[in-house]
Short mmCIF file of C-alpha atoms and ligand atoms in Angstrom, two decimals:
data_model
loop_
_atom_site.label_atom_id
_atom_site.label_comp_id
_atom_site.label_asym_id
_atom_site.label_seq_id
_atom_site.Cartn_x
_atom_site.Cartn_y
_atom_site.Cartn_z
CA MET A 16 108.40 138.35 -15.22
CA THR A 17 111.59 138.64 -17.20
CA ASP A 18 114.62 140.52 -15.88
CA THR A 19 114.11 143.29 -18.44
CA ILE A 20 110.56 143.86 -17.29
CA THR A 21 111.61 143.90 -13.64
CA SER A 22 114.32 146.43 -14.33
CA ASN A 23 111.96 148.54 -16.47
CA ILE A 24 109.39 148.59 -13.68
CA GLU A 25 112.11 149.77 -11.31
CA LYS A 26 112.96 152.54 -13.77
CA LEU A 27 109.28 153.43 -13.99
CA ASN A 28 109.04 153.62 -10.19
CA GLU A 29 112.05 155.91 -10.15
CA LEU A 30 110.57 158.11 -12.90
CA GLU A 31 107.19 158.42 -11.22
CA LYS A 32 108.83 159.24 -7.93
CA ARG A 33 110.64 162.14 -9.57
CA MET A 34 107.45 163.29 -11.30
CA SER A 35 105.63 163.17 -7.95
CA ALA A 36 108.34 165.35 -6.42
CA TYR A 37 107.76 168.08 -9.03
CA ASP A 38 104.08 167.69 -8.55
CA HIS A 39 104.57 167.98 -4.80
CA ALA A 40 106.36 171.31 -5.18
CA ILE A 41 103.80 172.67 -7.65
CA SER A 42 100.85 171.60 -5.45
CA LEU A 43 102.48 173.10 -2.39
CA MET A 44 102.88 176.45 -4.16
CA TYR A 45 99.27 176.33 -5.29
CA TYR A 46 98.19 175.44 -1.76
CA ASP A 47 100.28 178.25 -0.33
CA GLY A 48 98.83 180.71 -2.86
CA SER A 49 95.28 179.75 -1.90
CA THR A 50 95.76 179.73 1.85
CA CYS A 51 98.34 181.95 3.49
CA ALA A 52 100.57 183.61 0.85
CA PRO A 53 100.50 187.44 0.93
CA LYS A 54 98.46 189.09 -1.82
CA GLY A 55 101.28 190.44 -3.97
CA THR A 56 103.19 187.17 -4.46
CA ALA A 57 101.42 185.52 -7.41
CA GLU A 58 103.97 186.67 -10.01
CA ASN A 59 106.80 185.32 -7.90
CA ARG A 60 105.08 181.94 -7.59
CA ALA A 61 104.26 181.91 -11.29
CA SER A 62 107.94 182.33 -12.09
CA SER A 63 109.00 179.31 -10.00
CA MET A 64 106.05 177.26 -11.16
CA THR A 65 107.02 177.92 -14.77
CA VAL A 66 110.45 176.43 -14.20
CA LEU A 67 109.03 173.39 -12.42
CA THR A 68 106.32 172.85 -15.02
CA GLU A 69 108.94 173.00 -17.77
CA GLU A 70 111.11 170.45 -16.00
CA LEU A 71 108.13 168.18 -15.42
CA TYR A 72 107.14 168.48 -19.07
CA LYS A 73 110.67 167.58 -20.18
CA LEU A 74 110.82 164.66 -17.79
CA SER A 75 107.50 163.19 -18.87
CA THR A 76 108.15 163.58 -22.60
CA SER A 77 111.88 162.81 -22.79
CA GLU A 78 113.14 160.23 -25.27
CA GLU A 79 114.14 158.01 -22.39
CA THR A 80 110.63 158.12 -20.94
CA VAL A 81 109.05 157.39 -24.32
CA LYS A 82 111.38 154.42 -24.83
CA LEU A 83 110.72 153.02 -21.38
CA LEU A 84 106.94 153.26 -21.66
CA GLU A 85 106.87 151.83 -25.18
CA GLN A 86 109.02 148.90 -24.09
CA LEU A 87 106.74 148.19 -21.17
CA ASP A 88 103.69 148.54 -23.36
CA LYS A 89 105.03 145.87 -25.70
CA SER A 90 105.06 143.35 -22.88
CA LYS A 91 101.87 144.58 -21.23
CA GLU A 92 100.38 141.06 -21.14
CA LEU A 93 103.04 140.13 -18.61
CA LEU A 94 102.47 143.10 -16.32
CA SER A 95 100.30 143.17 -13.20
CA VAL A 96 96.90 144.88 -13.50
CA LYS A 97 98.31 147.84 -11.59
CA ASP A 98 101.43 148.26 -13.73
CA ARG A 99 99.55 147.74 -16.98
CA ARG A 100 97.20 150.54 -16.00
CA ARG A 101 100.08 152.84 -15.04
CA VAL A 102 101.76 152.29 -18.38
CA TYR A 103 98.50 152.82 -20.25
CA LEU A 104 97.74 156.08 -18.46
CA LEU A 105 101.27 157.48 -18.65
CA LEU A 106 101.52 156.62 -22.31
CA LYS A 107 98.16 158.24 -22.98
CA GLU A 108 99.27 161.36 -21.10
CA LEU A 109 102.58 161.35 -22.93
CA ASN A 110 100.96 161.09 -26.34
CA GLU A 111 98.60 163.93 -25.45
CA MET A 112 101.38 166.04 -24.03
CA LYS A 113 103.55 165.59 -27.13
CA LYS A 114 100.79 167.10 -29.24
CA ILE A 115 100.92 170.34 -27.27
CA PRO A 116 104.00 172.50 -27.99
CA MET A 117 105.97 172.96 -24.78
CA GLU A 118 105.93 176.79 -24.95
CA GLU A 119 102.15 176.79 -25.23
CA TYR A 120 101.80 174.33 -22.38
CA VAL A 121 104.06 176.34 -20.07
CA GLU A 122 102.42 179.60 -21.10
CA TYR A 123 99.04 178.14 -20.20
CA GLU A 124 100.25 176.99 -16.75
CA GLN A 125 101.59 180.51 -16.19
CA LEU A 126 98.29 182.01 -17.30
CA LEU A 127 96.43 179.89 -14.74
CA VAL A 128 98.52 181.15 -11.84
CA ILE A 129 97.82 184.77 -12.79
CA ALA A 130 94.18 184.02 -13.64
CA ASP A 131 93.62 182.62 -10.16
CA ASP A 132 95.00 185.82 -8.65
CA VAL A 133 92.90 188.02 -10.95
CA TRP A 134 89.79 185.95 -10.22
CA HIS A 135 90.23 186.59 -6.48
CA LYS A 136 90.45 190.35 -7.15
CA ALA A 137 87.55 190.31 -9.60
CA LYS A 138 85.40 188.38 -7.14
CA ASP A 139 86.29 190.80 -4.33
CA GLU A 140 85.30 193.75 -6.49
CA SER A 141 82.44 191.87 -8.17
CA ASN A 142 83.95 192.89 -11.48
CA PHE A 143 83.67 190.31 -14.27
CA GLU A 144 85.34 192.61 -16.81
CA LEU A 145 88.61 192.29 -14.89
CA PHE A 146 88.54 188.50 -15.22
CA ARG A 147 87.02 188.33 -18.72
CA PRO A 148 90.24 188.44 -20.84
CA TYR A 149 91.73 185.62 -18.76
CA LEU A 150 88.62 183.50 -19.00
CA GLU A 151 88.52 184.05 -22.76
CA LYS A 152 92.09 182.83 -23.00
CA ILE A 153 91.34 179.82 -20.78
CA PHE A 154 88.38 178.70 -22.88
CA GLU A 155 90.34 179.37 -26.09
CA THR A 156 93.31 177.33 -24.88
CA ASN A 157 91.15 174.44 -23.70
CA LYS A 158 89.56 174.30 -27.11
CA LYS A 159 92.89 174.56 -28.89
CA PHE A 160 94.52 171.84 -26.75
CA ALA A 161 91.51 169.56 -27.15
CA LEU A 162 91.84 169.84 -30.92
CA TYR A 163 95.61 169.26 -30.79
CA ILE A 164 95.00 166.05 -28.88
CA GLU A 165 91.87 164.73 -30.57
CA PRO A 166 91.31 166.71 -33.80
CA ASP A 167 88.30 164.63 -34.78
CA LYS A 168 86.50 164.82 -31.49
CA ASP A 169 84.19 167.52 -30.22
CA PRO A 170 86.41 169.71 -27.96
CA TYR A 171 83.97 169.75 -25.07
CA ASP A 172 83.58 165.97 -25.22
CA HIS A 173 87.36 165.83 -24.95
CA CYS A 174 87.32 168.06 -21.86
CA LEU A 175 84.60 165.96 -20.25
CA SER A 176 86.48 162.75 -20.86
CA GLU A 177 89.51 164.24 -19.09
CA TYR A 178 87.51 164.02 -15.86
CA GLU A 179 85.86 160.71 -16.58
CA GLU A 180 87.03 158.39 -19.33
CA GLY A 181 84.37 158.11 -22.00
CA LEU A 182 82.03 160.78 -20.64
CA ASN A 183 80.36 162.94 -23.30
CA LYS A 184 77.61 165.47 -23.93
CA LYS A 185 75.17 162.83 -25.11
CA THR A 186 75.35 160.88 -21.84
CA LEU A 187 75.19 164.05 -19.78
CA ASP A 188 72.30 165.57 -21.72
CA SER A 189 70.12 162.58 -20.94
CA PHE A 190 71.37 162.31 -17.34
CA PHE A 191 70.58 165.98 -16.66
CA LEU A 192 67.22 165.74 -18.36
CA LYS A 193 66.31 162.82 -16.11
CA LEU A 194 67.48 164.73 -13.03
CA ARG A 195 65.61 167.86 -13.97
CA ASN A 196 62.44 165.87 -14.54
CA GLY A 197 62.85 164.32 -11.11
CA ILE A 198 63.80 167.47 -9.21
CA VAL A 199 61.51 170.16 -10.62
CA PRO A 200 58.21 168.47 -9.59
CA LEU A 201 59.60 167.90 -6.08
CA LEU A 202 60.51 171.58 -5.77
CA LYS A 203 57.06 172.52 -6.96
CA GLU A 204 55.46 170.25 -4.35
CA ILE A 205 57.69 171.71 -1.63
CA SER A 206 56.65 175.25 -2.53
CA ASN A 207 53.08 174.26 -1.60
CA HIS A 208 54.16 173.33 1.92
CA GLU A 209 55.12 175.34 4.96
CA GLN A 210 58.68 176.65 4.67
CA VAL A 211 61.37 175.36 6.97
CA ASP A 212 62.68 177.62 9.74
CA ASP A 213 66.47 177.54 9.45
CA SER A 214 67.25 180.19 12.06
CA ILE A 215 69.18 177.61 14.14
CA ARG A 216 72.16 177.93 11.79
CA HIS A 217 72.17 181.72 11.82
CA GLY A 218 73.49 183.89 14.65
CA PHE A 219 76.98 184.53 15.94
CA PHE A 220 79.38 181.56 15.93
CA PRO A 221 82.95 182.57 16.91
CA ILE A 222 85.59 181.31 14.51
CA ASN A 223 87.67 179.66 17.23
CA LYS A 224 84.66 177.55 18.22
CA GLN A 225 84.03 176.65 14.59
CA GLU A 226 87.65 175.63 14.33
CA GLU A 227 87.16 173.29 17.26
CA LEU A 228 84.16 171.84 15.44
CA SER A 229 86.27 171.27 12.30
CA TYR A 230 88.87 169.20 14.14
CA TYR A 231 86.15 167.29 15.96
CA LEU A 232 84.47 166.41 12.65
CA MET A 233 87.72 165.38 10.99
CA LYS A 234 88.41 162.96 13.81
CA LEU A 235 84.81 161.75 13.90
CA ILE A 236 84.70 160.71 10.25
CA GLY A 237 88.00 158.91 10.63
CA LEU A 238 90.73 161.16 9.22
CA ASN A 239 94.24 160.59 10.50
CA PRO A 240 95.31 163.90 12.15
CA ASP A 241 98.97 163.08 11.55
CA ARG A 242 98.44 163.02 7.80
CA VAL A 243 95.57 165.39 7.09
CA GLY A 244 95.96 169.12 7.73
CA LEU A 245 93.36 171.89 7.77
CA SER A 246 93.56 175.56 6.79
CA THR A 247 91.28 178.31 5.54
CA THR A 248 90.76 179.63 2.03
CA GLU A 249 88.35 181.59 -0.14
CA HIS A 250 87.02 178.49 -1.87
CA PRO A 251 87.41 175.17 0.00
CA PHE A 252 89.37 172.38 -1.72
CA THR A 253 91.45 169.28 -0.97
CA THR A 254 94.90 168.50 -2.25
CA SER A 255 97.49 165.76 -1.85
CA LEU A 256 101.06 166.91 -1.50
CA GLY A 257 103.37 164.50 -3.31
CA SER A 258 101.36 161.42 -2.30
CA HIS A 259 98.41 160.37 -0.16
CA PHE A 260 100.71 160.45 2.87
CA ASP A 261 100.29 164.24 3.12
CA GLU A 262 96.78 165.51 2.57
CA ARG A 263 95.42 169.04 3.08
CA ILE A 264 91.84 170.15 3.33
CA THR A 265 90.58 173.72 3.55
CA THR A 266 87.43 175.46 4.71
CA HIS A 267 85.94 178.95 4.89
CA TYR A 268 84.37 180.23 8.12
CA PHE A 269 81.34 182.50 8.24
CA GLU A 270 80.69 183.94 11.69
CA ASP A 271 76.97 184.17 11.03
CA ASP A 272 76.43 180.57 9.84
CA PHE A 273 78.31 177.62 11.33
CA ALA A 274 76.78 175.07 8.97
CA CYS A 275 78.66 176.36 5.89
CA SER A 276 82.07 175.42 7.21
CA MET A 277 80.74 172.34 8.99
CA TYR A 278 79.60 170.84 5.68
CA SER A 279 82.70 172.05 3.82
CA VAL A 280 84.85 170.18 6.31
CA ILE A 281 82.81 166.99 5.95
CA HIS A 282 82.82 167.35 2.14
CA GLU A 283 86.57 167.95 1.84
CA GLY A 284 87.05 165.31 4.53
CA GLY A 285 85.31 162.84 2.22
CA HIS A 286 87.82 163.65 -0.51
CA ALA A 287 90.66 163.23 1.97
CA LEU A 288 89.31 159.85 3.16
CA TYR A 289 89.31 158.67 -0.44
CA ASP A 290 92.83 159.94 -1.15
CA THR A 291 94.39 158.69 2.06
CA GLY A 292 92.59 155.36 1.69
CA SER A 293 94.64 154.47 -1.40
CA ASP A 294 96.76 151.35 -1.08
CA ASP A 295 100.20 152.46 0.09
CA GLU A 296 101.79 150.69 -2.84
CA LEU A 297 100.06 153.18 -5.16
CA ALA A 298 101.92 156.13 -3.60
CA TYR A 299 104.13 158.06 -6.05
CA THR A 300 102.32 156.60 -9.04
CA VAL A 301 99.72 158.08 -11.36
CA LEU A 302 97.12 155.81 -9.69
CA ASP A 303 97.48 157.34 -6.23
CA GLY A 304 94.33 158.83 -4.72
CA GLY A 305 91.96 158.06 -7.58
CA LEU A 306 91.71 159.63 -11.00
CA TYR A 307 88.09 160.43 -11.64
CA MET A 308 86.47 163.46 -10.16
CA SER A 309 82.97 161.98 -10.33
CA ILE A 310 84.06 159.09 -8.10
CA HIS A 311 85.86 161.57 -5.87
CA GLU A 312 82.73 163.68 -5.60
CA SER A 313 80.65 160.58 -4.93
CA GLN A 314 82.72 160.15 -1.77
CA SER A 315 82.80 163.79 -0.66
CA ARG A 316 79.08 164.23 -1.27
CA PHE A 317 78.35 160.87 0.38
CA TYR A 318 79.93 162.05 3.64
CA GLU A 319 78.58 165.58 3.36
CA ASN A 320 74.98 164.76 2.45
CA ILE A 321 74.03 161.14 2.78
CA ILE A 322 75.75 160.93 6.15
CA GLY A 323 76.15 164.54 7.31
CA ARG A 324 72.66 165.74 6.41
CA SER A 325 70.89 162.61 7.64
CA ARG A 326 68.49 162.66 10.57
CA SER A 327 70.74 160.30 12.57
CA PHE A 328 73.79 162.48 12.08
CA CYS A 329 71.94 165.60 13.19
CA GLU A 330 70.79 163.74 16.30
CA TYR A 331 74.31 162.54 16.98
CA ILE A 332 76.02 165.92 16.52
CA PHE A 333 73.41 168.10 18.23
CA PRO A 334 74.59 167.58 21.85
CA TYR A 335 78.13 168.47 20.76
CA LEU A 336 76.93 171.64 19.02
CA ASN A 337 74.89 172.46 22.08
CA GLY A 338 78.04 172.27 24.19
CA LEU A 339 80.00 174.38 21.72
CA PHE A 340 77.37 177.08 21.12
CA PRO A 341 75.12 176.95 24.25
CA GLU A 342 73.66 180.43 23.75
CA GLN A 343 72.78 179.88 20.11
CA MET A 344 71.33 176.38 20.61
CA LYS A 345 69.14 177.32 23.57
CA GLY A 346 65.61 175.95 23.09
CA ARG A 347 66.57 174.18 19.86
CA THR A 348 66.39 170.49 19.00
CA ALA A 349 68.16 168.02 16.73
CA LYS A 350 65.07 168.04 14.56
CA ASP A 351 65.43 171.80 14.05
CA LEU A 352 68.97 171.19 12.88
CA TYR A 353 67.94 168.36 10.53
CA ARG A 354 65.26 170.49 8.91
CA ALA A 355 67.45 173.60 8.71
CA VAL A 356 70.36 171.90 6.94
CA ASN A 357 67.98 170.29 4.48
CA LYS A 358 65.89 173.33 3.68
CA ALA A 359 65.13 173.20 -0.02
CA GLU A 360 65.36 176.67 -1.41
CA ALA A 361 66.45 178.26 -4.63
CA SER A 362 69.68 180.07 -3.80
CA LEU A 363 72.57 181.86 -5.47
CA ILE A 364 75.61 179.94 -4.32
CA ARG A 365 76.26 176.38 -5.49
CA THR A 366 78.45 175.31 -2.57
CA GLU A 367 75.78 176.37 -0.10
CA ALA A 368 72.87 174.86 -2.01
CA ASP A 369 70.71 172.12 -0.50
CA GLU A 370 70.81 168.63 -1.93
CA LEU A 371 67.70 169.10 -4.00
CA THR A 372 68.57 172.29 -5.86
CA TYR A 373 72.30 171.55 -6.05
CA SER A 374 72.22 169.74 -9.36
CA LEU A 375 70.37 172.63 -10.99
CA HIS A 376 73.39 174.85 -10.24
CA VAL A 377 75.59 172.28 -11.95
CA MET A 378 73.30 172.07 -14.98
CA ILE A 379 73.59 175.83 -15.50
CA ARG A 380 77.39 175.66 -15.57
CA TYR A 381 77.28 172.66 -17.88
CA GLU A 382 74.96 174.44 -20.33
CA LEU A 383 77.21 177.50 -20.39
CA GLU A 384 80.47 175.58 -20.85
CA LYS A 385 78.92 173.49 -23.58
CA ARG A 386 77.82 176.55 -25.51
CA VAL A 387 81.06 178.51 -25.09
CA MET A 388 83.08 175.49 -26.21
CA ALA A 389 80.81 175.05 -29.22
CA GLY A 390 81.30 178.71 -30.16
CA GLU A 391 77.61 179.44 -29.63
CA LEU A 392 78.18 181.80 -26.74
CA GLU A 393 80.90 184.41 -26.18
CA VAL A 394 82.66 184.80 -22.85
CA LYS A 395 81.67 188.46 -22.72
CA ASP A 396 78.01 187.41 -22.70
CA LEU A 397 78.46 184.84 -19.93
CA PRO A 398 77.26 186.98 -16.99
CA GLU A 399 74.03 187.84 -18.76
CA GLU A 400 73.39 184.21 -19.73
CA TRP A 401 74.29 183.04 -16.23
CA ASN A 402 71.74 185.41 -14.74
CA ARG A 403 69.11 184.42 -17.28
CA LEU A 404 69.55 180.71 -16.53
CA TYR A 405 69.38 181.28 -12.75
CA LYS A 406 66.04 182.92 -13.36
CA GLU A 407 64.89 180.09 -15.63
CA TYR A 408 66.12 177.12 -13.57
CA LEU A 409 65.85 178.47 -10.03
CA GLY A 410 63.55 181.44 -10.39
CA ILE A 411 65.93 183.90 -8.74
CA ASP A 412 67.61 187.18 -9.63
CA VAL A 413 71.39 187.39 -9.40
CA PRO A 414 72.30 190.71 -7.76
CA ASP A 415 75.96 190.91 -8.87
CA ASP A 416 78.80 188.91 -10.43
CA ARG A 417 80.31 188.06 -7.06
CA HIS A 418 77.18 186.05 -6.25
CA GLY A 419 76.88 184.94 -9.86
CA ILE A 420 79.41 184.08 -12.50
CA LEU A 421 82.47 184.81 -10.31
CA GLN A 422 81.53 182.55 -7.41
CA ASP A 423 83.47 179.40 -8.37
CA SER A 424 87.22 179.01 -8.69
CA HIS A 425 87.05 176.20 -11.28
CA TRP A 426 87.28 178.24 -14.47
CA SER A 427 90.18 180.33 -13.20
CA GLY A 428 91.94 177.04 -12.48
CA GLY A 429 91.33 175.88 -16.07
CA LEU A 430 88.87 173.18 -15.02
CA ILE A 431 86.55 173.19 -18.02
CA GLY A 432 84.33 170.11 -17.94
CA TYR A 433 84.69 169.51 -14.21
CA PHE A 434 81.28 170.64 -12.94
CA PRO A 435 79.23 167.65 -14.15
CA SER A 436 81.37 165.49 -11.80
CA TYR A 437 79.45 166.94 -8.85
CA ALA A 438 76.05 165.93 -10.15
CA LEU A 439 77.33 162.53 -11.24
CA GLY A 440 79.00 162.13 -7.86
CA ASN A 441 75.69 162.80 -6.09
CA ALA A 442 73.95 160.18 -8.17
CA TYR A 443 76.76 157.63 -7.80
CA GLY A 444 76.59 158.19 -4.04
CA ALA A 445 72.92 157.20 -3.90
CA GLN A 446 73.61 153.99 -5.80
CA LEU A 447 76.51 153.23 -3.46
CA LEU A 448 74.28 153.84 -0.45
CA ASN A 449 71.80 151.33 -1.77
CA LYS A 450 74.50 148.70 -2.17
CA MET A 451 76.23 149.43 1.12
CA LYS A 452 72.95 149.07 3.01
CA GLN A 453 72.85 145.39 2.06
CA THR A 454 75.77 144.64 4.38
CA VAL A 455 76.23 147.67 6.65
CA ASP A 456 73.72 149.08 9.13
CA ILE A 457 74.55 152.66 8.17
CA ASP A 458 71.96 154.25 10.40
CA LYS A 459 73.34 152.45 13.44
CA CYS A 460 76.89 153.53 12.57
CA ILE A 461 75.82 157.15 12.30
CA SER A 462 73.72 157.05 15.48
CA GLU A 463 76.73 155.73 17.38
CA GLY A 464 79.15 158.15 15.70
CA ASN A 465 81.24 155.20 14.64
CA PHE A 466 82.10 155.23 10.96
CA LYS A 467 84.44 152.28 10.91
CA SER A 468 82.13 149.89 9.01
CA VAL A 469 81.16 152.58 6.49
CA ASN A 470 84.80 153.54 5.93
CA ASP A 471 85.87 149.90 5.69
CA TRP A 472 83.24 149.30 3.00
CA ASN A 473 84.34 152.34 1.01
CA ARG A 474 88.00 151.50 1.43
CA GLU A 475 87.53 147.91 0.31
CA ASN A 476 85.31 148.77 -2.66
CA ILE A 477 86.63 152.13 -3.78
CA TRP A 478 89.47 153.91 -2.00
CA LYS A 479 92.19 151.28 -1.99
CA HIS A 480 92.01 150.82 -5.77
CA GLY A 481 93.00 154.45 -6.46
CA GLY A 482 92.90 154.90 -10.22
CA ILE A 483 93.23 151.23 -11.20
CA TYR A 484 89.68 151.00 -12.54
CA THR A 485 87.57 153.32 -14.67
CA PRO A 486 84.24 154.33 -13.12
CA SER A 487 82.33 151.79 -15.22
CA GLN A 488 84.75 149.01 -14.29
CA LEU A 489 84.40 149.98 -10.65
CA PHE A 490 80.60 149.89 -10.90
CA ASP A 491 80.77 146.52 -12.54
CA ARG A 492 82.81 145.20 -9.63
CA ILE A 493 80.63 146.77 -6.95
CA PHE A 494 77.13 146.53 -8.36
CA GLY A 495 77.26 144.10 -11.22
CA GLU A 496 75.06 146.64 -12.98
CA GLU A 497 75.44 149.93 -14.77
CA PHE A 498 75.08 153.36 -13.26
CA ASN A 499 71.43 154.24 -12.77
CA ALA A 500 70.26 157.74 -11.79
CA ASP A 501 66.92 156.40 -10.52
CA TYR A 502 68.54 155.56 -7.18
CA TYR A 503 69.34 159.20 -6.70
CA ILE A 504 65.89 160.44 -7.63
CA ASP A 505 64.32 157.86 -5.28
CA TYR A 506 66.67 158.92 -2.49
CA LEU A 507 65.79 162.61 -2.93
CA THR A 508 62.06 161.89 -3.16
CA GLU A 509 62.04 159.83 0.03
CA LYS A 510 64.13 162.35 1.94
CA TYR A 511 62.20 165.46 0.95
CA LYS A 512 58.85 163.79 1.51
CA ASP A 513 60.01 163.07 5.05
CA ILE A 514 61.17 166.64 5.66
CA TYR A 515 58.21 168.45 4.13
CA GLY A 516 55.58 165.82 4.98
CA PHE A 517 53.90 165.06 1.68
ZN1 ZN B 625 84.40 168.22 -3.89
#
């Protein structure tokens, strides 16, 4: 490497460190707003976040930054894989950012802070009309920004590719069709069999005991308690503060069902394992903690479902639950738990859905986003369409907006195009399981409550690379083959045949 390149890389490190610091402050405010900030403080946060967002915008688009990145890009052949990728991504972000006028960008960030607050209120009151003007503005802005950045591309395709490079409607349409064709016949078959009794998860489970369970689970799956914190929120999420050295997960306790929070903790814990498993040298760079939500969800859903909802895991955790909730577990068995947490049933809430019906919830959101972005559906008609699709896909009636269109926090956070990541993540997870099984005795690890080999495999193959590779490059390295949804359909078929005995 020449001296100029070495000094430019040092400048880049310095720049990214400063960007991470702004990001740290912004994430911390968001985290505070979603966890413990008093209700009337959103405007105050929005005002500080505006200043920080402006500064971050200026920093990432300044002449100096442009010059530095362009210089590095000219000598990209001489850069390491890691640095070449950083330069590519930062330059891409910069070029996109420059196409959005700063005032509009800042105004949008401000809108999101208020929208999140309004969404909470609207959900509380089950009042979509309250949230509607904000959601209209969010969809409008996403469309407008997409066209600023890629005027010749379909705006929704642009949004999708923000969450996974190269992802588009065409790929997703055929993926979802395949999934639907695999899932619907299974659900039909299940409806002909005796329904599962899930009363083991219902009853009274004191929050302090559930909290104990959360910390137990975090330790069990291998999270470092010195670097991963836990708090409560309306809608569970995971966030890194500044770098993967400070990770926060959140959960939501329901006194009448311990399994909700239990699986939230394992799910968010999976995200945190991925983030904190990044190579330390990726800290304070754009590559830290991974870039693609589908890969992220493949990890969170892997721990939540493939591990957490497996027979072996239920057998392992049952004695602990029995000790924690002796009254409620009296006369119950690990098998009762296994069946209860895998009960396939059409339900209203995505985050509480079983593995089988889960992807149908995602498909509904995808259909709606696609049509709103294409101008075929108006935001004001969303609740009605939502309810109609729940009837069509899942056969159920939505009683109110709180249990319908207002249930997720994604749209209020501006995350248009995010939902498909969950379904893709599920399917990626099944393909990963297949590969991992060739070298790791996963069942034995789970039965012994020792996740070291599983975590080592994931760290080596996925976590440590952060955002260095695109999902298809990562698959190439791991599998030597392309993504294939058949693994997921086979996994679901085998599992549900076992549970329902057909
Ligand atoms: Zn997740």
